[in-house]
Short mmCIF file of C-alpha atoms and ligand atoms in Angstrom, two decimals:
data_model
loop_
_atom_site.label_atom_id
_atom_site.label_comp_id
_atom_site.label_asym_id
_atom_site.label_seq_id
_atom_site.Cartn_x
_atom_site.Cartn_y
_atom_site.Cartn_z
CA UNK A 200 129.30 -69.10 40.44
CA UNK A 201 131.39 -69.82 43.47
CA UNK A 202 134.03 -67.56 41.89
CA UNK A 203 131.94 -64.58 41.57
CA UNK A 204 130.14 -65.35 44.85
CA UNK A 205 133.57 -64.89 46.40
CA UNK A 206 134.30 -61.60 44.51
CA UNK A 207 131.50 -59.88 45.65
CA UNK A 208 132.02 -61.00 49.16
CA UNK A 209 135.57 -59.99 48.91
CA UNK A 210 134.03 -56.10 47.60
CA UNK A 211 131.80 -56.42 50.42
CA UNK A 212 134.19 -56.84 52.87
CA UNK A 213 136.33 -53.84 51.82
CA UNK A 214 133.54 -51.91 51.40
CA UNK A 215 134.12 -51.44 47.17
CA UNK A 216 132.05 -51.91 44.45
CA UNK A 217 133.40 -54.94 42.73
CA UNK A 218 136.22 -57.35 42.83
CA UNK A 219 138.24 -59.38 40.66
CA UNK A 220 140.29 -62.85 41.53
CA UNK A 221 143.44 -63.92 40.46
CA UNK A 222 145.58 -66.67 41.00
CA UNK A 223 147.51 -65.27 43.43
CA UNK A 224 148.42 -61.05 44.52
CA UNK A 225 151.36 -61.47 42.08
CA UNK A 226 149.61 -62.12 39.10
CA UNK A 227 146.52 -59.16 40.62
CA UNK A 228 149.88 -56.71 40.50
CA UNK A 229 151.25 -58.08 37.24
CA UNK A 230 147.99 -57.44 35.46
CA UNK A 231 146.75 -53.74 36.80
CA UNK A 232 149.43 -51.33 35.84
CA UNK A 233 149.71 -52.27 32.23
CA UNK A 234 145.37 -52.42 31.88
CA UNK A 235 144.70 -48.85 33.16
CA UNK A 236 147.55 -47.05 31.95
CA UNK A 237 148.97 -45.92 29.29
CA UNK A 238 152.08 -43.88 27.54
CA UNK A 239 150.07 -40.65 28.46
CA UNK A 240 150.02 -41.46 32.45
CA UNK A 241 152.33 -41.64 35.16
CA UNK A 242 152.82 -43.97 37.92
CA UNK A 243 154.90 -43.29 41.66
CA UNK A 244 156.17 -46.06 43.63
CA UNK A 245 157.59 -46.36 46.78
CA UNK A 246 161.08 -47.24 46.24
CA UNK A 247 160.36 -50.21 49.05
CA UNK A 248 157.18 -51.40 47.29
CA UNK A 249 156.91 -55.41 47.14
CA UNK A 250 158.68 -57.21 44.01
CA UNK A 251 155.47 -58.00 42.83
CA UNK A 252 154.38 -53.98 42.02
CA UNK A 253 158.21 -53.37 40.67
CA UNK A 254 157.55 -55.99 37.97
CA UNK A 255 153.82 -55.03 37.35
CA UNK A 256 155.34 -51.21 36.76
CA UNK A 257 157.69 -52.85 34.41
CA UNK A 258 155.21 -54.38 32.57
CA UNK A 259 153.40 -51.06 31.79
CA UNK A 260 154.46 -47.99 29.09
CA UNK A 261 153.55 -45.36 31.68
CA UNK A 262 155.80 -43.04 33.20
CA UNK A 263 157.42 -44.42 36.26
CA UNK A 264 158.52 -41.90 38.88
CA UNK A 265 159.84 -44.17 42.30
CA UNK A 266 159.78 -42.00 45.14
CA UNK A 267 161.88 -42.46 48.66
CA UNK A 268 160.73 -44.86 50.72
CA UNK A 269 157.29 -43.17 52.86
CA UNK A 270 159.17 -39.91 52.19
CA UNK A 271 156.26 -37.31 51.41
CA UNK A 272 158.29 -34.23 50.43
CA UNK A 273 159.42 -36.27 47.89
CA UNK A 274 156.23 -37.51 46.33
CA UNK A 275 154.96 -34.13 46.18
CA UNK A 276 157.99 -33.06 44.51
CA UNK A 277 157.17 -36.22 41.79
CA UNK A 278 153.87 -35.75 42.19
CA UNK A 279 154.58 -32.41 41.22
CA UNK A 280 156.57 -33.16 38.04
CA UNK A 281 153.77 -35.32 36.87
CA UNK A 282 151.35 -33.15 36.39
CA UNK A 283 152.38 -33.15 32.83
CA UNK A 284 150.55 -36.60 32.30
CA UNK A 285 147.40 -37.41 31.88
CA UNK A 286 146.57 -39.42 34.79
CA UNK A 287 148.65 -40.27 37.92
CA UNK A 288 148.81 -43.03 40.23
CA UNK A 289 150.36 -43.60 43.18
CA UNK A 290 151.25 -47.20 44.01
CA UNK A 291 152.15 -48.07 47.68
CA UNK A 292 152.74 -50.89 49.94
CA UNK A 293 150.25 -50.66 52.84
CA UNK A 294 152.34 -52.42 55.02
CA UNK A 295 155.70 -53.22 53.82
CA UNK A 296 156.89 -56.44 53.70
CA UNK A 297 160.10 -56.38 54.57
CA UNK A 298 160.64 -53.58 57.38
CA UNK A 299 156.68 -53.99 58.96
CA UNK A 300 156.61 -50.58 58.97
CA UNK A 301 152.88 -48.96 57.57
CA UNK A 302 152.72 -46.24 54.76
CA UNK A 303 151.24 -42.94 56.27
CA UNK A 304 148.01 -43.32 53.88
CA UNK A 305 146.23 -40.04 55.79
CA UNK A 306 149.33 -37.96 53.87
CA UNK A 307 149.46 -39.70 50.76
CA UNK A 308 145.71 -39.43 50.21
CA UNK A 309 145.86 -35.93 51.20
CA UNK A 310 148.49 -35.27 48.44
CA UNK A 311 146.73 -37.39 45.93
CA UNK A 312 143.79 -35.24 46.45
CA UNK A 313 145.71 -31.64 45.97
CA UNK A 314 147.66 -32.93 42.64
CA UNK A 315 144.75 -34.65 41.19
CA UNK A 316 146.33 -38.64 41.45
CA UNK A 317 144.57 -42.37 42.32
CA UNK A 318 145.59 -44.28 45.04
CA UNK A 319 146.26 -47.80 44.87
CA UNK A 320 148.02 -50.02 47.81
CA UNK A 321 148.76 -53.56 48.00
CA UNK A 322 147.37 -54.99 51.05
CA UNK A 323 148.90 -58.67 51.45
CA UNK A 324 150.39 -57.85 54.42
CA UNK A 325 147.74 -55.75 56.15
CA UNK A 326 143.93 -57.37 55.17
CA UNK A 327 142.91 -59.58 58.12
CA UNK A 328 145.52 -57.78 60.43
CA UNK A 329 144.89 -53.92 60.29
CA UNK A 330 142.34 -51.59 61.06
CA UNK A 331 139.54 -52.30 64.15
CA UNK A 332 137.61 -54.68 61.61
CA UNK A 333 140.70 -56.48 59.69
CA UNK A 334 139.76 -54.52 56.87
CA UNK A 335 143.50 -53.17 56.55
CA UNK A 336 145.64 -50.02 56.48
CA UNK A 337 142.66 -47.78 55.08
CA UNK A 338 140.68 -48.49 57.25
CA UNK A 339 143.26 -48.66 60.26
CA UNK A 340 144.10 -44.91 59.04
CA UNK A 341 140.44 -43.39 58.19
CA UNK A 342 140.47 -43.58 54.27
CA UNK A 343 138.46 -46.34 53.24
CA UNK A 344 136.66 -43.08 50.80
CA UNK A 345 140.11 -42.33 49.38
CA UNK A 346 141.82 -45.07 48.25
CA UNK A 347 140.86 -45.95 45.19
CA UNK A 348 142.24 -49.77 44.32
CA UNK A 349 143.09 -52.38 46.62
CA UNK A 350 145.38 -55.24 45.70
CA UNK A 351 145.68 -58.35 48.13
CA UNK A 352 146.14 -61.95 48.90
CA UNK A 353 144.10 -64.70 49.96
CA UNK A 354 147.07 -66.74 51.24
CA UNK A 355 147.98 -64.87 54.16
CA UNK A 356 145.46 -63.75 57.13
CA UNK A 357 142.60 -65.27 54.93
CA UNK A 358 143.93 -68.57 54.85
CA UNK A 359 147.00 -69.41 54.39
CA UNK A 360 146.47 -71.03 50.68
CA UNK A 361 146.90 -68.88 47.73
CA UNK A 362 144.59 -66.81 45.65
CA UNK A 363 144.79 -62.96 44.80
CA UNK A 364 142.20 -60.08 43.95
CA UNK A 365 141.27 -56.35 43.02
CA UNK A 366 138.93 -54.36 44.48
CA UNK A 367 137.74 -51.10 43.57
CA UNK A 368 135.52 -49.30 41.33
CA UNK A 369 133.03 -51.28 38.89
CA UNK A 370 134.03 -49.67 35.59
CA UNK A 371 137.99 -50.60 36.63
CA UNK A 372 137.05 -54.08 37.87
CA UNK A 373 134.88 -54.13 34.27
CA UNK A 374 137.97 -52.80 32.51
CA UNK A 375 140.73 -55.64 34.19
CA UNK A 376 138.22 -58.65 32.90
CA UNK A 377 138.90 -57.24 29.58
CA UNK A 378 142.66 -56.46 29.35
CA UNK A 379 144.03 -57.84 32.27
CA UNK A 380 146.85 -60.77 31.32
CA UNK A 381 147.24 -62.43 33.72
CA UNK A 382 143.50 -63.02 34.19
CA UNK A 383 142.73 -63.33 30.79
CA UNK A 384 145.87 -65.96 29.59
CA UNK A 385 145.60 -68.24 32.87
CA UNK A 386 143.91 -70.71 34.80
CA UNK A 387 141.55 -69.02 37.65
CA UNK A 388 142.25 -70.31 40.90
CA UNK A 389 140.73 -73.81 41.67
CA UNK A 390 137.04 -74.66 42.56
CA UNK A 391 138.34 -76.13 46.10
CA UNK A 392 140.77 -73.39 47.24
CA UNK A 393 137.68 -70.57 46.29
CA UNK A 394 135.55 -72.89 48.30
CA UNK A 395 138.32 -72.38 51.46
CA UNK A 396 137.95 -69.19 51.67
CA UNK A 397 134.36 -68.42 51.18
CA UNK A 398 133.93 -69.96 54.32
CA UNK A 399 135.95 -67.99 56.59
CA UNK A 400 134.05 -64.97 55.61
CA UNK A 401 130.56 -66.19 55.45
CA UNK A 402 131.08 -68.13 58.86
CA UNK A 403 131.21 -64.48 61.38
CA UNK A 404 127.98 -63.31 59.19
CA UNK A 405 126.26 -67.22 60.44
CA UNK A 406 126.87 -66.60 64.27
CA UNK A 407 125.95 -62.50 63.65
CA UNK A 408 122.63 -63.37 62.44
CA UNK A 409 121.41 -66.22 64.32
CA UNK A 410 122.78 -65.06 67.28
CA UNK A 411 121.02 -61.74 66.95
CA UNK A 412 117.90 -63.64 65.59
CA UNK A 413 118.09 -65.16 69.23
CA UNK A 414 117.64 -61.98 70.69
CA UNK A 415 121.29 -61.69 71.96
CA UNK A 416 123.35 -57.95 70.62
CA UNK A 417 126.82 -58.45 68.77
CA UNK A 418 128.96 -55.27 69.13
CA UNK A 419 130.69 -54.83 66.11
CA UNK A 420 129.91 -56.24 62.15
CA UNK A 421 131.22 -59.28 59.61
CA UNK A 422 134.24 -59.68 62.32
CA UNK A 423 135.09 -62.51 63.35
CA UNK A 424 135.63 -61.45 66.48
CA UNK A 425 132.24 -61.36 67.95
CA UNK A 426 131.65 -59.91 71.42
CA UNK A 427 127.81 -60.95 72.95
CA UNK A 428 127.23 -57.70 74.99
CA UNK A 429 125.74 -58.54 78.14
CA UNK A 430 126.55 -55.43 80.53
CA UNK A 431 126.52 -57.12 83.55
CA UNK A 432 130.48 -58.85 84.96
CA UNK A 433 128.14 -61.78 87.03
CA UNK A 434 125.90 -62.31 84.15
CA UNK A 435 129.34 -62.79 81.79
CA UNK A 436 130.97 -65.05 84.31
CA UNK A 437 128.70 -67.34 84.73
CA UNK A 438 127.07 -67.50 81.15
CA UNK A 439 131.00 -68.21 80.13
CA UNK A 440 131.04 -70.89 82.45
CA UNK A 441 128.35 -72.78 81.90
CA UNK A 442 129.06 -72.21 78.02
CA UNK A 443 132.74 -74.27 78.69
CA UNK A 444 130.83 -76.83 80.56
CA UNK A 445 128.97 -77.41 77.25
CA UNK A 446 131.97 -77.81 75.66
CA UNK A 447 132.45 -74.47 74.26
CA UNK A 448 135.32 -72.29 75.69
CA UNK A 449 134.40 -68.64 75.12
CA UNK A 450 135.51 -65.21 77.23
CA UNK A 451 134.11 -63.51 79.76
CA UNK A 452 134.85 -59.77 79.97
CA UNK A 453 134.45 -57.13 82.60
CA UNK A 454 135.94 -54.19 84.30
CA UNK A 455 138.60 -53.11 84.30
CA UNK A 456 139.23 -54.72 80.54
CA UNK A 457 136.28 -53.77 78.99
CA UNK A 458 134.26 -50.19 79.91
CA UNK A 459 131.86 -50.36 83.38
CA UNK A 460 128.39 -52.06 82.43
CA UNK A 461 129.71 -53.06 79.10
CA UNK A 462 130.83 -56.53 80.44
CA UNK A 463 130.41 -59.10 77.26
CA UNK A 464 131.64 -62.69 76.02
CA UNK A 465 134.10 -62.66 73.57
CA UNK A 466 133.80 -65.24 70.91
CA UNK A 467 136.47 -65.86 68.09
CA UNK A 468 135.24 -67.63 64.88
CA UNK A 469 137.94 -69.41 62.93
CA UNK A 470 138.33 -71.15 59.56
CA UNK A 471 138.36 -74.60 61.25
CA UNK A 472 134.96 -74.16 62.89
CA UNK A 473 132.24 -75.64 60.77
CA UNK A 474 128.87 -74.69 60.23
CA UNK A 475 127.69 -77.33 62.55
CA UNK A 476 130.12 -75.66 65.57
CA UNK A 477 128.68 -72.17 64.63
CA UNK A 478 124.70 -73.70 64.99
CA UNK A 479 125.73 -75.71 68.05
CA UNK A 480 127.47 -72.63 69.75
CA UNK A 481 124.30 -70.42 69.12
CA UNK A 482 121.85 -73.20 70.87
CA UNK A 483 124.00 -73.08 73.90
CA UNK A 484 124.05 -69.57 73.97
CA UNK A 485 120.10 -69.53 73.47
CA UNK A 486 119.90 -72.21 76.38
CA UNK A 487 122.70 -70.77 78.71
CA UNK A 488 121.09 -67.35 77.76
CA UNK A 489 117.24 -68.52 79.35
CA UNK A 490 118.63 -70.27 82.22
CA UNK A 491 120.19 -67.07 83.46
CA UNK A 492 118.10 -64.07 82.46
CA UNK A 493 119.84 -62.96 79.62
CA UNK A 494 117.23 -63.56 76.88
CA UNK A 495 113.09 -63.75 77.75
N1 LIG B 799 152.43 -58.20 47.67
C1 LIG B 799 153.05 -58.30 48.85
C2 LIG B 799 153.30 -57.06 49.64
C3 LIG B 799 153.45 -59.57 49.34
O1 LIG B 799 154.09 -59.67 50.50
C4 LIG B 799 153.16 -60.72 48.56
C5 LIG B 799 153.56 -62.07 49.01
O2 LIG B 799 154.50 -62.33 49.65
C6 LIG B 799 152.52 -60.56 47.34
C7 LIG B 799 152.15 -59.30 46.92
C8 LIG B 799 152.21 -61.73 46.46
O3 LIG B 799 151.11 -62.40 47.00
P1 LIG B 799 150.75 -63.88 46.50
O4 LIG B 799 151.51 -64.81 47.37
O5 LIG B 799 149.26 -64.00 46.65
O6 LIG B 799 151.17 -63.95 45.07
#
């Protein structure tokens, strides 16, 4: 249960239907190409995409077209040649490993659209980093709506460990239980590295809602980066201050870094912070928040 609890917060968290976990994004890569397509389809890569995609590729009988690296004139011109098969899919780094550089997703998607292809992008390098919520390079870039399959790791931003996952669509999440090999023919990832990284994501949505259950407004949602709007710089100031002489060192923002009247505190919610930190921060906000007008 604590494995699927983590899927669906995963799918939650990029905004898809359903997600899957693997072991690690190696093994996610190794097992999609091969379970959705087949001799009939075609698949173009990024001639810069991560090892991990070049061997999943290998592993499948559908027609591989690599195109140059972020060069769109020539995906169209392979996109063009594949209209012959059955089903296309193009496969792309979001950000690429190697040269940090971030595939220009707005033009791909667009092209997807007019020759009739999926879009899938491996996001190890971009989920927790990109995009104004972490959610990565679709969402960085506007097209959350037209990617279709997300590939990523749970060892980088989210934790540092290991683990991997899909996300997408229901029916292709229902299809890679089925036939994917690497998820079928191995080991899922342990009890206690799932249980690492359910927190992290579950530990934003704790200070969200008891701090809004407090009567205090969050700007923002799931983040962990959680500003307390207060709107006045004096009101920020202080409440910061006599948060850190509680113990607690949060940010106070004003003018000129944030917009006039939109002063706020700034508080950043990590993986070490416990439960206990997140309920202890909220009564000192509740307390701090009486004591100087900011709550009735
Ligand atoms: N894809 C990319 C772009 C990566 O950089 C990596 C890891 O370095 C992987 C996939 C593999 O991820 P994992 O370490 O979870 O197997």
């Amino acid at each position: 249960s604590i494995h699927k609890d983590l899927e669906e917060k995963i799918a939650r968290f990029h905004q898809r239907e359903d997600a899957i976990l693997y072991a690690s994004c190696f093994d996610a890569n190794a097992g999609i190409f091969e379970a959705l397509l087949t001799p009939e389809d075609a698949v173009l890569s990024d001639e810069l995409n991560h090892a991990s995609i070049i061997d999943g590729i290998r592993l499948c009988k559908a027609n591989k077209y690599r195109y140059k690296h972020m060069d769109m004139q020539d995906l169209e011109a392979k996109l063009q040649d594949a209209q012959k098969h059955r089903l296309r899919l193009v496969a792309t780094d979001g950000a690429f490993s190697m040269d940090g550089d971030i595939a220009p997703l707005r033009e791909i998607c667009q092209l997807a659209e007019k020759y009739n292809a999926l879009v899938f992008i491996d996001e190890c390098h971009a989920t927790g980093f990109l995009g104004p919520n972490g959610r990565g390079t679709d969402e960085l870039l506007g097209v959350m709506d037209k990617v279709t399959i997300i590939n990523s790791t749970l060892g980088k931003a989210l934790g540092g460990a290991a683990g991997g996952y899909t996300t997408g669509p229901k029916p292709l999440i229902d299809l890679l239980r089925q036939r994917s090999r690497p998820y079928l023919f191995s080991n899922s990832l342990p009890p206690a590295v799932v249980g690492c990284f359910t927190h992290p994501l579950v530990l934003p949505i704790r200070f969200r809602s008891k701090m809004t259950a407090a009567g205090f407004t969050i700007s923002g949602k799931d983040h962990p980066i959680c500003p307390v709007m207060l709107g006045d710089a004096r009101l920020a100031a202080v409440m910061a201050e006599d948060m850190l002489n509680r113990g607690i060192y949060v940010i106070g923002f004003s003018y000129p870094v944030v917009p006039k009247g939109k002063a706020r505190i700034r508080v950043q919610i990590s993986a070490v912070h416990s439960d206990e930190d997140i309920d202890r921060c909220v009564e000192a906000f509740t307390e701090v928040g009486r004591k100087h007008g900011a709550l009735p």
